[in-house]
Amino acid sequence: MKDKTGKLIVISAPSGTGKTTVVKKLLEKIPNIAASVSFTTRPMRENEREGIDYFFVDKRKFESMVDSKQFIEHATVFGNYYGTQKKSLLIDLKKGINVILEIDWQGAQQVKEKMPSCIMIFLIPPSKEVLLSRLKNRGTDSKREIENRFNQAVSDLNESNKFDYVLVNDQIEVAVENISLCIEGNLNKLNQSELVDKALKSFYETN
Ligand code: 5GP
């Protein structure tokens, strides 16, 4: 009998790469796909909804979930806890639903260890300048927060070699198409290496 288990797709990206928008578009484009909703101790932002963007819990609750091994992965990002609940993920995969995890690189590594067949994708911004302007234009963070997120993004880029695919998010539609190719295993159409080199170089050049 044909194995109907869903595919697990892990998408990581430095803050400000536009990952959330890309994931939204993927959900519209690809049939039979869902995004896992993470748990976090981060305060809810104005435009967010409980159970849609995250399950918002306090530290005590999160720690008790860690102790009772409810997470397939969890990590601290910008001083807050984030985690992916194991049970709901396994149920969806078993039903044959393809599931996207939009998580940081530390969590991605934990998932790879536990579920090696997952498809690991790292999205990067097209350049340092674009990342800075995206972080500033979000308007949800203070100047200090933007600086922190930028520095963290530069450090996160060093982790790109841990992923199966590194893709540039310049035009959303193109990024979505490229992620679809990775999910389908249609790699001969993927043409990213020059763009990736150019993007990474922009972060390490001193001027
Ligand atoms: P934000 O607070 O801006 O929504 O997310 C901050 C970072 O936490 C992002 O890199 C996001 O991908 C990551 N993140 C969100 N949910 C999870 C999760 O369940 N596990 C891990 N490890 N990272 C997460």
PDB file of C-alpha atoms and ligand atoms in Angstrom:
ATOM      1  CA  MET A   1       0.000   0.000   0.000  1.00  0.00           C
ATOM      2  CA  LYS A   2       1.216   3.528  -0.794  1.00  0.00           C
ATOM      3  CA  ASP A   3       2.591   5.446   2.162  1.00  0.00           C
ATOM      4  CA  LYS A   4       0.292   8.421   2.672  1.00  0.00           C
ATOM      5  CA  THR A   5       2.271  10.122   5.435  1.00  0.00           C
ATOM      6  CA  GLY A   6       2.524  13.876   4.904  1.00  0.00           C
ATOM      7  CA  LYS A   7       5.818  15.621   4.252  1.00  0.00           C
ATOM      8  CA  LEU A   8       7.377  17.704   6.983  1.00  0.00           C
ATOM      9  CA  ILE A   9       8.761  20.992   5.699  1.00  0.00           C
ATOM     10  CA  VAL A  10      10.904  23.087   8.015  1.00  0.00           C
ATOM     11  CA  ILE A  11      11.379  26.723   7.028  1.00  0.00           C
ATOM     12  CA  SER A  12      13.819  28.906   8.929  1.00  0.00           C
ATOM     13  CA  ALA A  13      14.989  32.409   8.197  1.00  0.00           C
ATOM     14  CA  PRO A  14      16.620  35.317   9.940  1.00  0.00           C
ATOM     15  CA  SER A  15      14.121  37.791  11.350  1.00  0.00           C
ATOM     16  CA  GLY A  16      12.950  40.222   8.644  1.00  0.00           C
ATOM     17  CA  THR A  17      13.386  37.836   5.714  1.00  0.00           C
ATOM     18  CA  GLY A  18       9.659  37.785   5.054  1.00  0.00           C
ATOM     19  CA  LYS A  19       9.177  34.149   6.005  1.00  0.00           C
ATOM     20  CA  THR A  20       5.667  34.579   7.411  1.00  0.00           C
ATOM     21  CA  THR A  21       4.380  36.151   4.170  1.00  0.00           C
ATOM     22  CA  VAL A  22       6.019  33.404   2.127  1.00  0.00           C
ATOM     23  CA  VAL A  23       4.418  30.716   4.295  1.00  0.00           C
ATOM     24  CA  LYS A  24       0.984  32.361   3.912  1.00  0.00           C
ATOM     25  CA  LYS A  25       1.348  32.257   0.121  1.00  0.00           C
ATOM     26  CA  LEU A  26       2.503  28.627   0.232  1.00  0.00           C
ATOM     27  CA  LEU A  27      -0.622  27.697   2.165  1.00  0.00           C
ATOM     28  CA  GLU A  28      -2.741  29.314  -0.564  1.00  0.00           C
ATOM     29  CA  LYS A  29      -0.835  27.693  -3.418  1.00  0.00           C
ATOM     30  CA  ILE A  30      -0.202  24.118  -2.318  1.00  0.00           C
ATOM     31  CA  PRO A  31      -3.141  21.786  -1.666  1.00  0.00           C
ATOM     32  CA  ASN A  32      -3.179  19.602   1.420  1.00  0.00           C
ATOM     33  CA  ILE A  33      -0.710  21.671   3.406  1.00  0.00           C
ATOM     34  CA  ALA A  34      -0.946  23.222   6.869  1.00  0.00           C
ATOM     35  CA  ALA A  35       1.270  25.362   9.068  1.00  0.00           C
ATOM     36  CA  SER A  36       1.879  24.158  12.589  1.00  0.00           C
ATOM     37  CA  VAL A  37       0.914  26.697  15.284  1.00  0.00           C
ATOM     38  CA  SER A  38       3.722  27.048  17.832  1.00  0.00           C
ATOM     39  CA  PHE A  39       3.569  27.758  21.536  1.00  0.00           C
ATOM     40  CA  THR A  40       5.379  30.846  22.791  1.00  0.00           C
ATOM     41  CA  THR A  41       5.897  32.897  25.929  1.00  0.00           C
ATOM     42  CA  ARG A  42       6.318  36.078  23.841  1.00  0.00           C
ATOM     43  CA  PRO A  43       3.626  38.707  24.449  1.00  0.00           C
ATOM     44  CA  MET A  44       0.944  38.792  21.756  1.00  0.00           C
ATOM     45  CA  ARG A  45       1.371  41.546  19.139  1.00  0.00           C
ATOM     46  CA  GLU A  46      -1.566  43.766  18.201  1.00  0.00           C
ATOM     47  CA  ASN A  47      -2.346  42.036  14.908  1.00  0.00           C
ATOM     48  CA  GLU A  48      -2.034  38.488  16.286  1.00  0.00           C
ATOM     49  CA  ARG A  49      -4.694  35.993  17.338  1.00  0.00           C
ATOM     50  CA  GLU A  50      -4.568  33.203  19.894  1.00  0.00           C
ATOM     51  CA  GLY A  51      -4.424  29.786  18.259  1.00  0.00           C
ATOM     52  CA  ILE A  52      -3.910  31.261  14.792  1.00  0.00           C
ATOM     53  CA  ASP A  53      -0.496  32.903  15.013  1.00  0.00           C
ATOM     54  CA  TYR A  54       0.629  31.206  18.219  1.00  0.00           C
ATOM     55  CA  PHE A  55      -0.674  29.645  21.386  1.00  0.00           C
ATOM     56  CA  PHE A  56       0.414  32.251  23.930  1.00  0.00           C
ATOM     57  CA  VAL A  57       1.338  30.739  27.306  1.00  0.00           C
ATOM     58  CA  ASP A  58       3.272  31.848  30.380  1.00  0.00           C
ATOM     59  CA  LYS A  59       6.736  30.522  31.281  1.00  0.00           C
ATOM     60  CA  ARG A  60       5.393  28.154  33.901  1.00  0.00           C
ATOM     61  CA  LYS A  61       3.009  26.485  31.495  1.00  0.00           C
ATOM     62  CA  PHE A  62       5.711  26.268  28.815  1.00  0.00           C
ATOM     63  CA  GLU A  63       8.196  24.711  31.247  1.00  0.00           C
ATOM     64  CA  SER A  64       5.632  22.162  32.370  1.00  0.00           C
ATOM     65  CA  MET A  65       5.079  21.242  28.696  1.00  0.00           C
ATOM     66  CA  VAL A  66       8.856  20.819  28.292  1.00  0.00           C
ATOM     67  CA  ASP A  67       8.984  18.602  31.398  1.00  0.00           C
ATOM     68  CA  SER A  68       6.170  16.421  30.119  1.00  0.00           C
ATOM     69  CA  LYS A  69       7.957  16.121  26.741  1.00  0.00           C
ATOM     70  CA  GLN A  70       5.138  17.662  24.731  1.00  0.00           C
ATOM     71  CA  PHE A  71       7.469  19.445  22.304  1.00  0.00           C
ATOM     72  CA  ILE A  72       9.259  17.880  19.365  1.00  0.00           C
ATOM     73  CA  GLU A  73      11.565  20.887  19.534  1.00  0.00           C
ATOM     74  CA  HIS A  74      11.839  24.046  21.557  1.00  0.00           C
ATOM     75  CA  ALA A  75      14.236  26.972  21.755  1.00  0.00           C
ATOM     76  CA  THR A  76      14.770  30.392  23.253  1.00  0.00           C
ATOM     77  CA  VAL A  77      14.672  33.177  20.679  1.00  0.00           C
ATOM     78  CA  PHE A  78      15.099  36.851  21.649  1.00  0.00           C
ATOM     79  CA  GLY A  79      14.600  35.877  25.298  1.00  0.00           C
ATOM     80  CA  ASN A  80      11.265  34.119  24.746  1.00  0.00           C
ATOM     81  CA  TYR A  81      10.461  30.417  24.578  1.00  0.00           C
ATOM     82  CA  TYR A  82       9.070  28.867  21.399  1.00  0.00           C
ATOM     83  CA  GLY A  83       8.098  25.252  20.801  1.00  0.00           C
ATOM     84  CA  THR A  84       6.326  22.888  18.421  1.00  0.00           C
ATOM     85  CA  GLN A  85       3.848  20.484  19.960  1.00  0.00           C
ATOM     86  CA  LYS A  86       4.612  16.902  18.998  1.00  0.00           C
ATOM     87  CA  LYS A  87       1.137  15.386  19.238  1.00  0.00           C
ATOM     88  CA  SER A  88      -0.740  17.634  16.805  1.00  0.00           C
ATOM     89  CA  LEU A  89       2.145  17.493  14.328  1.00  0.00           C
ATOM     90  CA  LEU A  90       2.237  13.693  14.260  1.00  0.00           C
ATOM     91  CA  ILE A  91      -1.543  13.503  13.909  1.00  0.00           C
ATOM     92  CA  ASP A  92      -1.491  15.796  10.857  1.00  0.00           C
ATOM     93  CA  LEU A  93       1.394  13.927   9.210  1.00  0.00           C
ATOM     94  CA  LYS A  94      -0.327  10.618   9.816  1.00  0.00           C
ATOM     95  CA  LYS A  95      -3.456  11.960   8.126  1.00  0.00           C
ATOM     96  CA  GLY A  96      -1.300  12.640   5.049  1.00  0.00           C
ATOM     97  CA  ILE A  97      -1.247  16.407   5.522  1.00  0.00           C
ATOM     98  CA  ASN A  98       1.995  18.149   4.546  1.00  0.00           C
ATOM     99  CA  VAL A  99       3.033  20.318   7.481  1.00  0.00           C
ATOM    100  CA  ILE A 100       5.173  23.451   7.503  1.00  0.00           C
ATOM    101  CA  LEU A 101       7.139  24.365  10.609  1.00  0.00           C
ATOM    102  CA  GLU A 102       8.173  28.003  10.626  1.00  0.00           C
ATOM    103  CA  ILE A 103      10.844  27.851  13.313  1.00  0.00           C
ATOM    104  CA  ASP A 104      14.333  29.095  14.117  1.00  0.00           C
ATOM    105  CA  TRP A 105      17.521  27.232  13.140  1.00  0.00           C
ATOM    106  CA  GLN A 106      18.043  25.719  16.619  1.00  0.00           C
ATOM    107  CA  GLY A 107      14.601  24.110  16.519  1.00  0.00           C
ATOM    108  CA  ALA A 108      15.177  23.058  12.911  1.00  0.00           C
ATOM    109  CA  GLN A 109      18.275  21.100  13.983  1.00  0.00           C
ATOM    110  CA  GLN A 110      16.326  19.290  16.684  1.00  0.00           C
ATOM    111  CA  VAL A 111      13.605  18.339  14.191  1.00  0.00           C
ATOM    112  CA  LYS A 112      16.211  17.068  11.690  1.00  0.00           C
ATOM    113  CA  GLU A 113      17.673  14.794  14.373  1.00  0.00           C
ATOM    114  CA  LYS A 114      14.279  13.352  15.273  1.00  0.00           C
ATOM    115  CA  MET A 115      12.739  13.241  11.795  1.00  0.00           C
ATOM    116  CA  PRO A 116      15.630  13.048   9.298  1.00  0.00           C
ATOM    117  CA  SER A 117      13.348  12.848   6.271  1.00  0.00           C
ATOM    118  CA  CYS A 118      12.081  16.403   6.813  1.00  0.00           C
ATOM    119  CA  ILE A 119      12.792  18.986   4.106  1.00  0.00           C
ATOM    120  CA  MET A 120      14.922  21.747   5.586  1.00  0.00           C
ATOM    121  CA  ILE A 121      14.758  25.138   3.888  1.00  0.00           C
ATOM    122  CA  PHE A 122      16.633  28.281   4.921  1.00  0.00           C
ATOM    123  CA  LEU A 123      15.374  31.550   3.463  1.00  0.00           C
ATOM    124  CA  ILE A 124      17.682  34.545   3.310  1.00  0.00           C
ATOM    125  CA  PRO A 125      17.117  38.191   2.370  1.00  0.00           C
ATOM    126  CA  PRO A 126      18.596  39.345  -0.970  1.00  0.00           C
ATOM    127  CA  SER A 127      21.022  41.750   0.736  1.00  0.00           C
ATOM    128  CA  LYS A 128      22.007  43.435   3.952  1.00  0.00           C
ATOM    129  CA  GLU A 129      20.351  46.689   2.821  1.00  0.00           C
ATOM    130  CA  VAL A 130      17.044  44.979   2.042  1.00  0.00           C
ATOM    131  CA  LEU A 131      17.044  43.226   5.424  1.00  0.00           C
ATOM    132  CA  LEU A 132      17.661  46.483   7.287  1.00  0.00           C
ATOM    133  CA  SER A 133      14.883  48.291   5.463  1.00  0.00           C
ATOM    134  CA  ARG A 134      12.441  45.378   6.006  1.00  0.00           C
ATOM    135  CA  LEU A 135      13.193  45.352   9.734  1.00  0.00           C
ATOM    136  CA  LYS A 136      12.664  49.121   9.963  1.00  0.00           C
ATOM    137  CA  ASN A 137       9.461  49.063   7.915  1.00  0.00           C
ATOM    138  CA  ARG A 138       7.764  46.473  10.100  1.00  0.00           C
ATOM    139  CA  GLY A 139       6.995  49.220  12.584  1.00  0.00           C
ATOM    140  CA  THR A 140       6.354  46.751  15.413  1.00  0.00           C
ATOM    141  CA  ASP A 141       9.771  46.991  17.049  1.00  0.00           C
ATOM    142  CA  SER A 142      11.821  49.680  18.793  1.00  0.00           C
ATOM    143  CA  LYS A 143      15.150  50.946  17.424  1.00  0.00           C
ATOM    144  CA  ARG A 144      17.030  48.784  19.911  1.00  0.00           C
ATOM    145  CA  GLU A 145      14.956  45.737  19.004  1.00  0.00           C
ATOM    146  CA  ILE A 146      15.662  46.352  15.300  1.00  0.00           C
ATOM    147  CA  GLU A 147      19.389  46.502  16.043  1.00  0.00           C
ATOM    148  CA  ASN A 148      19.197  43.269  18.053  1.00  0.00           C
ATOM    149  CA  ARG A 149      17.235  41.531  15.332  1.00  0.00           C
ATOM    150  CA  PHE A 150      19.691  42.693  12.669  1.00  0.00           C
ATOM    151  CA  ASN A 151      22.717  41.425  14.621  1.00  0.00           C
ATOM    152  CA  GLN A 152      20.959  38.148  15.341  1.00  0.00           C
ATOM    153  CA  ALA A 153      20.064  37.825  11.635  1.00  0.00           C
ATOM    154  CA  VAL A 154      23.723  38.190  10.640  1.00  0.00           C
ATOM    155  CA  SER A 155      24.680  35.520  13.150  1.00  0.00           C
ATOM    156  CA  ASP A 156      21.813  33.240  12.004  1.00  0.00           C
ATOM    157  CA  LEU A 157      23.129  33.402   8.435  1.00  0.00           C
ATOM    158  CA  ASN A 158      26.132  31.377   9.611  1.00  0.00           C
ATOM    159  CA  GLU A 159      23.758  28.472  10.183  1.00  0.00           C
ATOM    160  CA  SER A 160      22.564  28.288   6.576  1.00  0.00           C
ATOM    161  CA  ASN A 161      24.935  25.383   5.818  1.00  0.00           C
ATOM    162  CA  LYS A 162      22.934  23.147   8.158  1.00  0.00           C
ATOM    163  CA  PHE A 163      19.960  23.191   5.769  1.00  0.00           C
ATOM    164  CA  ASP A 164      19.106  21.102   2.699  1.00  0.00           C
ATOM    165  CA  TYR A 165      18.238  24.187   0.633  1.00  0.00           C
ATOM    166  CA  VAL A 166      19.142  27.867   0.912  1.00  0.00           C
ATOM    167  CA  LEU A 167      16.837  30.165  -1.048  1.00  0.00           C
ATOM    168  CA  VAL A 168      16.715  33.938  -1.482  1.00  0.00           C
ATOM    169  CA  ASN A 169      13.477  35.738  -0.721  1.00  0.00           C
ATOM    170  CA  ASP A 170      13.585  38.718  -3.072  1.00  0.00           C
ATOM    171  CA  GLN A 171      10.280  38.450  -4.952  1.00  0.00           C
ATOM    172  CA  ILE A 172       7.759  36.522  -2.893  1.00  0.00           C
ATOM    173  CA  GLU A 173       6.219  34.703  -5.858  1.00  0.00           C
ATOM    174  CA  VAL A 174       9.637  33.421  -6.943  1.00  0.00           C
ATOM    175  CA  ALA A 175      10.515  32.293  -3.407  1.00  0.00           C
ATOM    176  CA  VAL A 176       7.177  30.470  -3.156  1.00  0.00           C
ATOM    177  CA  GLU A 177       7.779  28.767  -6.500  1.00  0.00           C
ATOM    178  CA  ASN A 178      11.279  27.695  -5.428  1.00  0.00           C
ATOM    179  CA  ILE A 179      10.035  26.280  -2.130  1.00  0.00           C
ATOM    180  CA  SER A 180       7.382  24.344  -4.057  1.00  0.00           C
ATOM    181  CA  LEU A 181      10.132  22.880  -6.252  1.00  0.00           C
ATOM    182  CA  CYS A 182      12.035  21.748  -3.130  1.00  0.00           C
ATOM    183  CA  ILE A 183       8.897  20.162  -1.677  1.00  0.00           C
ATOM    184  CA  GLU A 184       8.169  18.345  -4.934  1.00  0.00           C
ATOM    185  CA  GLY A 185      11.822  17.299  -5.274  1.00  0.00           C
ATOM    186  CA  ASN A 186      11.919  19.050  -8.654  1.00  0.00           C
ATOM    187  CA  LEU A 187      15.433  20.330  -8.143  1.00  0.00           C
ATOM    188  CA  ASN A 188      16.651  20.590 -11.717  1.00  0.00           C
ATOM    189  CA  LYS A 189      14.586  23.782 -12.044  1.00  0.00           C
ATOM    190  CA  LEU A 190      16.148  25.358  -8.989  1.00  0.00           C
ATOM    191  CA  ASN A 191      18.664  28.054  -9.852  1.00  0.00           C
ATOM    192  CA  GLN A 192      19.686  29.884  -6.711  1.00  0.00           C
ATOM    193  CA  SER A 193      23.391  29.509  -6.077  1.00  0.00           C
ATOM    194  CA  GLU A 194      24.508  32.827  -7.610  1.00  0.00           C
ATOM    195  CA  LEU A 195      21.791  34.786  -5.813  1.00  0.00           C
ATOM    196  CA  VAL A 196      22.613  33.081  -2.517  1.00  0.00           C
ATOM    197  CA  ASP A 197      26.335  33.843  -2.888  1.00  0.00           C
ATOM    198  CA  LYS A 198      25.580  37.467  -3.735  1.00  0.00           C
ATOM    199  CA  ALA A 199      23.222  37.869  -0.774  1.00  0.00           C
ATOM    200  CA  LEU A 200      25.607  36.273   1.724  1.00  0.00           C
ATOM    201  CA  LYS A 201      28.516  38.341   0.401  1.00  0.00           C
ATOM    202  CA  SER A 202      26.625  41.580   1.062  1.00  0.00           C
ATOM    203  CA  PHE A 203      26.576  40.738   4.781  1.00  0.00           C
ATOM    204  CA  TYR A 204      30.250  39.990   5.097  1.00  0.00           C
ATOM    205  CA  GLU A 205      31.646  42.819   2.971  1.00  0.00           C
ATOM    206  CA  THR A 206      32.988  45.759   4.950  1.00  0.00           C
ATOM    207  CA  ASN A 207      32.475  49.188   3.404  1.00  0.00           C
TER     208      ASN A 207
HETATM  209  P1  5GP B   1       8.408  36.037  16.203  1.00  0.00           P
HETATM  210  O1  5GP B   1       8.424  36.313  17.660  1.00  0.00           O
HETATM  211  O2  5GP B   1       8.950  37.216  15.413  1.00  0.00           O
HETATM  212  O3  5GP B   1       7.062  35.568  15.719  1.00  0.00           O
HETATM  213  O4  5GP B   1       9.405  34.824  15.939  1.00  0.00           O
HETATM  214  C1  5GP B   1      10.738  34.901  16.341  1.00  0.00           C
HETATM  215  C2  5GP B   1      11.483  33.671  15.874  1.00  0.00           C
HETATM  216  O5  5GP B   1      10.987  32.486  16.542  1.00  0.00           O
HETATM  217  C3  5GP B   1      11.340  33.384  14.393  1.00  0.00           C
HETATM  218  O6  5GP B   1      12.612  33.030  13.880  1.00  0.00           O
HETATM  219  C4  5GP B   1      10.409  32.189  14.342  1.00  0.00           C
HETATM  220  O7  5GP B   1      10.621  31.385  13.208  1.00  0.00           O
HETATM  221  C5  5GP B   1      10.827  31.465  15.590  1.00  0.00           C
HETATM  222  N1  5GP B   1       9.816  30.495  16.027  1.00  0.00           N
HETATM  223  C6  5GP B   1       8.469  30.593  15.943  1.00  0.00           C
HETATM  224  N2  5GP B   1       7.879  29.492  16.418  1.00  0.00           N
HETATM  225  C7  5GP B   1       8.884  28.660  16.789  1.00  0.00           C
HETATM  226  C8  5GP B   1       8.913  27.334  17.343  1.00  0.00           C
HETATM  227  O8  5GP B   1       7.917  26.683  17.588  1.00  0.00           O
HETATM  228  N3  5GP B   1      10.141  26.817  17.598  1.00  0.00           N
HETATM  229  C9  5GP B   1      11.304  27.490  17.342  1.00  0.00           C
HETATM  230  N4  5GP B   1      12.447  26.858  17.607  1.00  0.00           N
HETATM  231  N5  5GP B   1      11.307  28.710  16.814  1.00  0.00           N
HETATM  232  C10 5GP B   1      10.107  29.301  16.554  1.00  0.00           C
END
